Short mmCIF file of C-alpha atoms in Angstrom, two decimals:
data_model
loop_
_atom_site.label_atom_id
_atom_site.label_comp_id
_atom_site.label_asym_id
_atom_site.label_seq_id
_atom_site.Cartn_x
_atom_site.Cartn_y
_atom_site.Cartn_z
CA MET A 1 0.00 0.00 0.00
CA PHE A 2 1.40 3.38 -1.13
CA GLY A 3 4.65 1.56 -1.88
CA LEU A 4 5.36 1.12 1.83
CA GLU A 5 6.98 -1.90 3.44
CA ALA A 6 7.01 -3.18 7.02
CA LEU A 7 10.26 -1.28 7.64
CA ASP A 8 8.64 1.97 6.51
CA LEU A 9 5.71 1.41 8.86
CA ALA A 10 8.09 0.68 11.75
CA ARG A 11 9.85 3.95 11.08
CA ILE A 12 6.56 5.84 10.82
CA GLN A 13 5.36 4.28 14.07
CA PHE A 14 8.48 5.30 15.93
CA ALA A 15 8.38 8.78 14.40
CA PHE A 16 4.73 9.13 15.42
CA THR A 17 5.27 8.06 19.03
CA ILE A 18 8.42 10.11 19.52
CA SER A 19 6.77 13.18 17.98
CA PHE A 20 4.09 12.98 20.65
CA HIS A 21 6.57 12.21 23.40
CA ILE A 22 9.15 14.91 22.70
CA LEU A 23 6.59 17.69 23.20
CA PHE A 24 5.93 16.74 26.81
CA PRO A 25 9.55 16.56 28.07
CA ALA A 26 10.29 19.86 26.31
CA ILE A 27 7.56 21.64 28.26
CA THR A 28 8.43 19.68 31.43
CA ILE A 29 12.06 20.84 31.26
CA GLY A 30 11.11 24.46 30.77
CA LEU A 31 8.24 24.56 33.27
CA ALA A 32 10.26 22.84 36.00
CA SER A 33 12.93 25.53 35.83
CA TYR A 34 10.27 28.23 35.51
CA LEU A 35 8.58 26.96 38.69
CA ALA A 36 11.90 26.98 40.53
CA VAL A 37 12.47 30.59 39.48
CA LEU A 38 8.94 31.60 40.50
CA GLU A 39 9.22 30.06 43.95
CA GLY A 40 12.68 31.52 44.43
CA LEU A 41 11.42 34.99 43.53
CA TRP A 42 8.48 34.58 45.89
CA LEU A 43 10.75 33.58 48.77
CA LYS A 44 13.06 36.51 48.06
CA THR A 45 10.46 39.23 47.51
CA ASN A 46 7.31 37.98 49.32
CA ASN A 47 5.43 39.14 46.22
CA ASP A 48 2.36 36.94 46.08
CA THR A 49 2.14 37.29 42.31
CA TYR A 50 4.96 34.76 42.03
CA ARG A 51 3.20 32.42 44.44
CA ASP A 52 -0.03 32.59 42.48
CA LEU A 53 1.83 31.90 39.24
CA TYR A 54 3.58 28.95 40.87
CA HIS A 55 0.27 27.36 41.84
CA PHE A 56 -1.16 27.98 38.38
CA TRP A 57 1.74 26.53 36.40
CA SER A 58 2.31 23.63 38.80
CA LYS A 59 -1.10 22.25 37.78
CA ILE A 60 -0.16 22.38 34.11
CA PHE A 61 3.25 20.91 34.91
CA ALA A 62 1.63 17.95 36.71
CA VAL A 63 -0.61 17.05 33.77
CA ASN A 64 2.22 17.48 31.29
CA PHE A 65 4.64 15.43 33.39
CA GLY A 66 2.19 12.52 33.59
CA MET A 67 1.65 12.45 29.83
CA GLY A 68 5.39 12.59 29.27
CA VAL A 69 6.02 9.55 31.47
CA VAL A 70 3.32 7.48 29.76
CA SER A 71 4.41 8.37 26.23
CA GLY A 72 8.06 7.74 27.10
CA LEU A 73 7.37 4.22 28.36
CA VAL A 74 5.56 3.30 25.16
CA MET A 75 8.38 4.62 23.03
CA ALA A 76 11.01 2.73 25.01
CA TYR A 77 9.22 -0.58 24.52
CA GLN A 78 9.50 -0.19 20.75
CA PHE A 79 13.23 -0.75 20.91
CA GLY A 80 12.49 -4.34 21.92
CA THR A 81 9.39 -4.94 19.82
CA ASN A 82 10.16 -3.20 16.51
CA TRP A 83 13.94 -2.74 16.60
CA SER A 84 15.22 -5.90 18.26
CA ARG A 85 18.23 -6.27 15.95
CA PHE A 86 19.33 -2.75 16.84
CA SER A 87 18.99 -3.61 20.53
CA ASP A 88 21.04 -6.75 19.99
CA PHE A 89 23.73 -4.78 18.14
CA ALA A 90 23.98 -1.64 20.28
CA GLY A 91 22.20 -2.58 23.50
CA ALA A 92 25.45 -2.71 25.46
CA VAL A 93 25.70 1.06 24.92
CA THR A 94 22.12 2.32 24.79
CA GLY A 95 20.84 0.04 27.57
CA PRO A 96 23.17 1.30 30.32
CA LEU A 97 22.70 4.93 29.24
CA LEU A 98 18.93 4.65 29.57
CA THR A 99 19.39 2.84 32.88
CA TYR A 100 21.54 5.69 34.16
CA GLU A 101 18.71 8.05 33.24
CA VAL A 102 16.25 6.06 35.35
CA LEU A 103 18.64 5.68 38.32
CA THR A 104 19.59 9.36 38.41
CA ALA A 105 16.96 11.57 36.79
CA PHE A 106 13.73 9.62 37.11
CA PHE A 107 14.31 8.57 40.71
CA LEU A 108 15.28 12.14 41.59
CA GLU A 109 12.16 13.55 39.96
CA ALA A 110 9.88 10.92 41.46
CA GLY A 111 11.39 11.37 44.91
CA PHE A 112 10.73 15.10 45.11
CA LEU A 113 7.71 15.46 42.80
CA GLY A 114 5.19 14.54 45.51
CA VAL A 115 6.64 17.11 47.92
CA MET A 116 6.64 19.73 45.18
CA LEU A 117 3.03 19.15 44.12
CA PHE A 118 1.35 18.22 47.40
CA GLY A 119 3.59 19.51 50.18
CA TRP A 120 2.90 23.23 49.91
CA ASN A 121 1.42 23.54 53.41
CA LYS A 122 3.00 20.38 54.84
CA VAL A 123 6.73 21.15 54.77
CA GLY A 124 8.84 24.23 55.38
CA ARG A 125 9.58 26.81 52.74
CA GLY A 126 13.19 25.77 52.34
CA LEU A 127 12.41 22.09 51.85
CA HIS A 128 9.62 22.83 49.39
CA PHE A 129 11.86 25.11 47.34
CA PHE A 130 14.61 22.49 47.47
CA SER A 131 12.15 19.89 46.13
CA THR A 132 11.18 22.15 43.23
CA VAL A 133 14.83 22.72 42.38
CA MET A 134 15.55 19.00 42.53
CA VAL A 135 12.72 18.25 40.11
CA ALA A 136 14.09 20.91 37.74
CA ILE A 137 17.59 19.45 37.98
CA GLY A 138 16.14 15.98 37.41
CA THR A 139 14.61 17.04 34.11
CA LEU A 140 17.98 18.36 32.94
CA ILE A 141 19.77 15.19 34.04
CA SER A 142 17.22 13.18 32.07
CA THR A 143 17.98 15.33 29.04
CA PHE A 144 21.69 14.66 29.57
CA TRP A 145 21.36 10.86 29.38
CA ILE A 146 18.80 10.75 26.57
CA LEU A 147 20.89 13.08 24.43
CA ALA A 148 24.04 11.09 25.26
CA SER A 149 22.39 7.93 23.92
CA ASN A 150 20.96 9.56 20.81
CA SER A 151 24.14 11.52 20.10
CA TRP A 152 26.18 8.31 20.26
CA MET A 153 23.96 6.96 17.50
CA GLN A 154 24.82 10.07 15.48
CA THR A 155 28.57 10.13 16.19
CA PRO A 156 29.57 6.78 17.77
CA GLN A 157 32.82 6.71 19.77
CA GLY A 158 34.47 4.64 22.52
CA PHE A 159 33.62 1.12 21.38
CA GLU A 160 34.72 -1.92 19.46
CA ILE A 161 32.66 -4.51 17.61
CA ILE A 162 33.04 -8.08 18.83
CA ASN A 163 31.00 -10.92 17.31
CA GLY A 164 28.68 -8.45 15.62
CA GLN A 165 27.91 -6.50 18.80
CA VAL A 166 29.06 -3.10 20.02
CA ILE A 167 31.14 -3.37 23.19
CA PRO A 168 31.95 -0.15 25.10
CA THR A 169 35.64 0.39 25.74
CA ASP A 170 35.63 4.00 26.97
CA TRP A 171 32.46 5.24 28.64
CA LEU A 172 33.62 8.85 28.73
CA ALA A 173 34.11 8.71 24.96
CA VAL A 174 30.71 7.05 24.58
CA ILE A 175 28.91 9.70 26.61
CA PHE A 176 30.85 12.76 25.52
CA ASN A 177 30.89 11.83 21.84
CA PRO A 178 31.63 14.61 19.33
CA SER A 179 28.06 15.78 18.76
CA PHE A 180 26.81 15.42 22.35
CA PRO A 181 27.75 18.84 23.83
CA TYR A 182 26.17 20.75 20.95
CA ARG A 183 23.02 18.64 20.83
CA LEU A 184 22.56 18.80 24.61
CA MET A 185 22.81 22.59 24.66
CA HIS A 186 20.62 22.90 21.57
CA MET A 187 17.85 20.70 22.99
CA ALA A 188 17.87 22.17 26.50
CA THR A 189 17.80 25.71 25.14
CA ALA A 190 15.02 24.77 22.74
CA ALA A 191 12.95 23.54 25.70
CA PHE A 192 13.41 26.85 27.53
CA VAL A 193 12.48 28.86 24.44
CA ALA A 194 9.45 26.67 23.69
CA THR A 195 8.21 27.06 27.27
CA ALA A 196 8.74 30.82 27.16
CA PHE A 197 6.52 31.17 24.11
CA PHE A 198 3.95 28.80 25.62
CA VAL A 199 3.79 30.96 28.75
CA GLY A 200 3.84 34.19 26.74
CA SER A 201 1.05 32.97 24.49
CA SER A 202 -1.20 32.15 27.43
CA ALA A 203 -0.59 35.61 28.89
CA ALA A 204 -1.36 37.25 25.54
CA TRP A 205 -4.60 35.26 25.30
CA HIS A 206 -5.81 36.62 28.64
CA LEU A 207 -4.72 40.19 27.89
CA LEU A 208 -6.53 40.16 24.55
CA ARG A 209 -9.69 39.17 26.42
CA GLY A 210 -9.40 41.97 28.93
CA LYS A 211 -8.02 39.97 31.85
CA ASP A 212 -5.25 42.32 32.93
CA ASN A 213 -3.68 41.79 36.35
CA PRO A 214 -0.16 41.63 37.83
CA ALA A 215 0.08 37.85 37.40
CA ILE A 216 -0.78 37.96 33.69
CA ARG A 217 1.61 40.84 33.11
CA THR A 218 4.38 39.03 34.96
CA MET A 219 3.86 35.96 32.80
CA LEU A 220 4.23 37.97 29.60
CA SER A 221 7.14 40.00 30.89
CA MET A 222 9.18 36.99 32.02
CA ALA A 223 8.41 35.09 28.81
CA MET A 224 9.52 37.95 26.59
CA TRP A 225 12.72 38.49 28.56
CA MET A 226 13.48 34.82 28.05
CA ALA A 227 12.74 35.07 24.33
CA LEU A 228 14.87 38.18 23.96
CA ILE A 229 17.89 36.62 25.66
CA VAL A 230 17.73 32.92 24.84
CA ALA A 231 16.46 32.87 21.23
CA PRO A 232 19.62 34.59 19.87
CA ILE A 233 21.77 32.29 22.04
CA GLN A 234 19.98 29.34 20.47
CA ALA A 235 20.92 30.63 17.01
CA VAL A 236 24.60 30.78 18.02
CA ILE A 237 24.45 27.25 19.46
CA GLY A 238 22.80 26.11 16.23
CA ASP A 239 25.69 27.55 14.23
CA PHE A 240 28.25 25.60 16.28
CA HIS A 241 26.08 22.49 15.97
CA GLY A 242 26.03 22.94 12.19
CA LEU A 243 29.82 23.15 12.03
CA ASN A 244 30.07 19.96 14.09
CA THR A 245 27.57 18.20 11.81
CA LEU A 246 29.52 19.29 8.74
CA GLU A 247 32.61 17.65 10.21
CA HIS A 248 31.03 14.37 11.26
CA GLN A 249 27.94 13.99 9.03
CA PRO A 250 28.65 15.86 5.80
CA ALA A 251 25.93 14.00 3.87
CA LYS A 252 23.34 15.37 6.30
CA ILE A 253 24.51 18.94 5.67
CA ALA A 254 24.45 18.42 1.91
CA ALA A 255 20.87 17.14 2.17
CA ILE A 256 19.83 20.04 4.42
CA GLU A 257 21.23 22.50 1.91
CA GLY A 258 19.80 20.71 -1.14
CA HIS A 259 23.34 20.97 -2.54
CA TRP A 260 24.00 18.38 -5.25
CA GLU A 261 27.36 19.24 -6.80
CA ASN A 262 30.24 21.69 -6.63
CA LYS A 263 31.30 23.55 -9.74
CA GLY A 264 35.04 23.93 -10.11
CA ASP A 265 36.41 26.09 -7.31
CA GLU A 266 33.24 28.15 -6.91
CA ALA A 267 32.05 28.88 -3.40
CA THR A 268 28.85 27.15 -2.35
CA PRO A 269 25.70 29.28 -2.65
CA LEU A 270 22.92 29.20 -0.07
CA ILE A 271 19.67 27.85 -1.48
CA LEU A 272 16.93 29.75 0.32
CA PHE A 273 14.04 27.89 -1.27
CA GLY A 274 13.59 25.11 -3.77
CA TRP A 275 12.47 21.52 -4.20
CA PRO A 276 15.20 18.87 -3.94
CA ASP A 277 14.35 16.00 -6.31
CA MET A 278 16.01 12.77 -5.20
CA LYS A 279 15.37 11.01 -8.52
CA GLU A 280 16.58 13.76 -10.84
CA GLU A 281 19.41 14.66 -8.43
CA LYS A 282 18.85 18.39 -8.51
CA THR A 283 17.01 21.09 -6.58
CA LYS A 284 14.26 22.52 -8.72
CA PHE A 285 13.10 26.16 -8.58
CA ALA A 286 16.16 27.03 -6.47
CA VAL A 287 16.49 30.58 -5.17
CA GLU A 288 20.19 31.02 -4.40
CA ILE A 289 22.44 33.58 -2.74
CA PRO A 290 26.04 33.24 -4.02
CA TYR A 291 28.81 32.56 -1.49
CA LEU A 292 26.44 32.56 1.50
CA GLY A 293 26.42 28.76 1.87
CA SER A 294 30.21 28.72 2.24
CA LEU A 295 30.11 31.70 4.60
CA ILE A 296 27.54 30.17 6.94
CA LEU A 297 28.78 26.58 6.89
CA THR A 298 32.55 27.05 6.68
CA HIS A 299 32.89 30.69 7.85
CA SER A 300 34.83 31.49 4.69
CA LEU A 301 34.07 32.77 1.20
CA ASP A 302 36.09 30.22 -0.76
CA LYS A 303 35.67 26.81 0.90
CA GLN A 304 33.13 24.43 -0.59
CA VAL A 305 30.48 22.39 1.20
CA PRO A 306 30.31 18.65 0.41
CA ALA A 307 27.67 17.85 -2.22
CA LEU A 308 25.17 15.00 -2.32
CA LYS A 309 26.62 13.54 -5.52
CA GLU A 310 29.85 12.92 -3.64
CA PHE A 311 28.04 10.16 -1.73
CA PRO A 312 26.60 6.92 -3.17
CA PRO A 313 22.83 7.15 -3.74
CA GLU A 314 22.19 4.51 -1.07
CA ASP A 315 24.01 6.67 1.52
CA ARG A 316 22.09 9.90 0.88
CA PRO A 317 19.45 11.18 3.33
CA ASN A 318 16.10 12.29 1.94
CA SER A 319 16.92 15.88 1.00
CA THR A 320 13.31 16.70 0.10
CA ILE A 321 12.23 16.32 3.73
CA VAL A 322 15.22 17.65 5.68
CA PHE A 323 15.62 20.64 3.36
CA TRP A 324 12.19 21.92 4.39
CA SER A 325 12.14 20.72 8.00
CA PHE A 326 15.37 22.64 8.58
CA ARG A 327 13.93 25.80 7.03
CA ILE A 328 10.81 25.55 9.16
CA MET A 329 13.00 25.37 12.25
CA VAL A 330 15.20 28.29 11.20
CA GLY A 331 12.26 30.39 10.04
CA LEU A 332 10.49 29.97 13.37
CA GLY A 333 13.74 30.74 15.18
CA LEU A 334 14.04 34.04 13.32
CA LEU A 335 10.43 34.86 14.20
CA MET A 336 11.21 34.17 17.86
CA ILE A 337 14.16 36.57 17.76
CA PHE A 338 11.97 39.18 16.07
CA THR A 339 9.26 38.74 18.72
CA GLY A 340 11.80 39.23 21.51
CA LEU A 341 13.18 42.39 19.89
CA TRP A 342 9.69 43.79 19.31
CA SER A 343 8.82 43.13 22.95
CA LEU A 344 11.88 45.13 24.03
CA TRP A 345 10.87 48.04 21.79
CA LEU A 346 7.34 48.01 23.22
CA ARG A 347 8.60 47.62 26.78
CA LYS A 348 10.64 50.82 26.48
CA ARG A 349 7.51 52.64 25.29
CA ASP A 350 5.32 51.13 28.03
CA LYS A 351 3.11 49.38 25.46
CA LEU A 352 4.09 45.75 25.99
CA TYR A 353 0.76 44.83 27.60
CA THR A 354 -1.50 46.96 25.42
CA SER A 355 -0.25 46.58 21.82
CA ARG A 356 -2.85 44.30 20.26
CA PRO A 357 -0.79 43.50 17.12
CA PHE A 358 2.06 42.31 19.33
CA LEU A 359 -0.27 40.36 21.61
CA TYR A 360 -1.75 38.59 18.61
CA LEU A 361 1.76 37.71 17.42
CA ALA A 362 2.66 36.40 20.89
CA LEU A 363 -0.57 34.37 20.91
CA TRP A 364 0.10 32.72 17.57
CA MET A 365 3.75 32.12 18.48
CA GLY A 366 2.62 29.87 21.35
CA PRO A 367 3.25 26.55 19.59
CA SER A 368 6.22 27.86 17.59
CA GLY A 369 8.84 26.44 19.94
CA LEU A 370 7.30 22.98 19.89
CA ILE A 371 6.94 23.02 16.11
CA ALA A 372 10.57 24.10 15.80
CA ILE A 373 11.64 21.23 18.09
CA LEU A 374 9.76 18.73 15.94
CA ALA A 375 11.20 20.18 12.74
CA GLY A 376 14.71 20.06 14.19
CA TRP A 377 14.21 16.49 15.39
CA PHE A 378 13.02 15.41 11.93
CA THR A 379 16.06 17.11 10.42
CA THR A 380 18.40 15.32 12.79
CA GLU A 381 16.88 11.86 12.57
CA ILE A 382 15.94 11.72 8.88
CA GLY A 383 19.25 13.38 8.04
CA ARG A 384 21.04 10.46 9.75
CA GLN A 385 19.47 7.97 7.35
CA PRO A 386 20.10 5.40 6.00
CA TRP A 387 21.97 4.71 9.24
CA VAL A 388 20.49 3.91 12.64
CA VAL A 389 24.01 4.02 14.11
CA TYR A 390 25.91 6.34 11.81
CA GLY A 391 28.37 4.46 9.65
CA LEU A 392 27.91 1.19 11.55
CA MET A 393 24.38 -0.16 11.16
CA ARG A 394 21.78 0.61 8.54
CA THR A 395 18.18 1.17 9.55
CA ALA A 396 17.10 -1.66 7.24
CA ASP A 397 19.26 -4.06 9.27
CA ALA A 398 17.95 -2.89 12.64
CA SER A 399 14.25 -3.71 12.50
CA SER A 400 12.47 -6.77 13.86
CA ASN A 401 11.07 -9.40 11.51
CA HIS A 402 7.45 -8.23 11.52
CA SER A 403 4.99 -8.50 8.66
CA PHE A 404 3.36 -5.58 6.88
CA MET A 405 -0.01 -6.54 8.37
CA GLN A 406 1.34 -6.61 11.93
CA MET A 407 2.91 -3.18 11.56
CA SER A 408 -0.23 -1.77 9.92
CA ILE A 409 -2.49 -2.90 12.76
CA THR A 410 -0.22 -1.64 15.52
CA LEU A 411 0.30 1.70 13.76
CA ILE A 412 -3.45 2.24 13.43
CA LEU A 413 -3.94 1.33 17.10
CA PHE A 414 -1.22 3.77 18.15
CA VAL A 415 -2.79 6.59 16.16
CA VAL A 416 -6.27 5.98 17.58
CA VAL A 417 -5.15 5.54 21.21
CA TYR A 418 -2.69 8.44 21.15
CA PHE A 419 -5.15 10.93 19.72
CA ALA A 420 -7.83 9.81 22.17
CA LEU A 421 -5.66 9.65 25.28
CA PHE A 422 -3.25 12.51 24.76
CA GLY A 423 -5.87 14.56 22.96
CA ALA A 424 -7.94 14.47 26.15
CA GLY A 425 -4.88 15.31 28.22
CA LEU A 426 -3.90 18.22 26.03
CA GLY A 427 -7.50 19.44 26.02
CA TYR A 428 -7.59 19.42 29.80
CA MET A 429 -4.23 21.18 29.98
CA MET A 430 -5.51 23.94 27.69
CA ARG A 431 -8.58 24.31 29.93
CA LEU A 432 -6.18 24.98 32.77
CA VAL A 433 -4.37 27.59 30.67
CA ARG A 434 -7.63 29.30 29.73
CA LYS A 435 -8.65 29.41 33.40
CA GLY A 436 -5.67 31.59 34.20
CA PRO A 437 -3.90 32.16 37.51
CA LYS A 438 -6.12 32.64 40.54
CA ILE A 439 -5.52 35.94 42.31
CA ASP A 440 -6.28 36.01 46.03
CA GLU A 441 -7.70 39.52 46.11
CA GLY A 442 -8.57 41.02 49.49
CA LYS A 443 -6.27 38.72 51.43
CA GLU A 444 -3.18 39.76 53.31
CA THR A 445 -0.15 39.97 51.08
CA ASN A 446 2.04 37.47 52.90
CA GLU A 447 -0.60 34.93 53.84
CA GLY A 448 0.04 31.29 53.11
CA GLY A 449 3.03 29.37 51.97
CA PRO A 450 4.91 26.23 52.85
CA GLY A 451 4.60 25.46 56.53
CA GLN A 452 1.67 27.86 57.05
CA LYS A 453 -2.06 27.30 57.23
CA ARG A 454 -3.54 27.58 53.78
CA THR A 455 -5.78 25.60 51.43
CA PRO A 456 -3.53 22.89 49.94
CA ALA A 457 -2.43 23.35 46.35
CA ARG A 458 -4.32 20.90 44.14
CA PRO A 459 -2.20 20.30 41.05
CA LEU A 460 -4.93 18.59 39.04
CA SER A 461 -7.83 20.91 39.82
CA ALA A 462 -8.70 23.76 37.50
CA ALA A 463 -11.60 25.21 39.44
CA ASP A 464 -11.99 28.12 41.80
CA ASP A 465 -12.96 27.37 45.37
CA GLU A 466 -16.37 29.04 44.97
CA HIS A 467 -17.29 26.60 42.19
CA ALA A 468 -17.20 23.38 44.18
CA ASP A 469 -19.55 21.49 41.90
CA HIS A 470 -17.48 22.29 38.84
CA ASP A 471 -14.35 21.31 40.76
CA HIS A 472 -15.83 17.90 41.48
CA THR A 473 -16.74 17.41 37.82
CA VAL A 474 -13.28 18.36 36.58
CA THR A 475 -11.57 16.12 39.10
CA LYS A 476 -13.64 13.13 37.95
CA GLU A 477 -12.71 13.83 34.32
CA ILE A 478 -9.05 13.35 35.10
#
């Protein structure tokens, strides 16, 4: 059907499940650090705006964290069910790395998550803040190990092959492989940027509907400061990551650029837009800027970038896909930088919270970080093809021996269950966002907090206290 084979369906299934999964850890990483900052600011300033924001975003964090755990477990099982030959070949490397993630990050998160979510009025302020910080650190440690495993598949180091299996010989080389530092920084920063625009979008939504209070303004202000500072940093990290990829995975860069052949000693142009045709081996309708490809990718005006025709056809990634996925990522990144700069201009003119054109832009930029993460992930993973472990094992040799019918049925089931389950979860999370932070008007400024008498924070309740019936209904829906 559609010219697809069982291998293609296995790849689609993994791409589908990881596309769902990657969204949740990205927001979890960013929100965990955001919550730590909010609680720290509240403890330092006694400004209850930060406390109210903490309670609001902790509910969303709890729902998002739960969906991330569930989707991650499903994805991990696929290594054994659909990619058993890969597990047999590289399990001595990837297995321990994922185990380290569980023993360090997951246990750390699980150990302090309950205190963070349910211990607001049961433990002291210091211990509660410490728990929030530990959860935030746990999300970053998890990122460390996951990116170490995936980066090793991109640039494998520190091993030898014995009897057809990878055997680690240097764990430091395995973990800190050539692409790991750049990919770790790129992914962690992407999570912070994506969360900033998620938070900023929710604030813009409320401001556009006339809900203007200190909490909403603080949300937008903090989000735009993050966008202004971190989005340009992400672009710089991306440049270093590109140079590293050019060194270790030149075919991926050639595919990203849609660059088929070098002409004499001419510098490589940058193809802004076009349609790479894998069969005709050329990029149709190309709009080029002379020299710019060499300048960006080699930081010179005379060096050439490797071309796709320099690699055998069976070793070329699908340029049609990665060419456009990369441009989606970069285009959204430029929009993020523009949004941050515009926010600074409006902030200086005291119009940040009242400019409707800007608020509409901030609203629509809400999912931009997550879309950019997906586009970047597609670029990275499809650009690695046809290798599952770069230069060592082809994807075609890594899959389990399943039939087309088996893969078709499981793929359909995944699609149905994922859209039903995570669709409901995402819908509930957006209901929380639309509810907005609860402001305790009329109460004393410094009332409540860890260790003091106060209504317990209820991470999975979206309702106000005066709407008890609605609160009961929402709780049952969870």
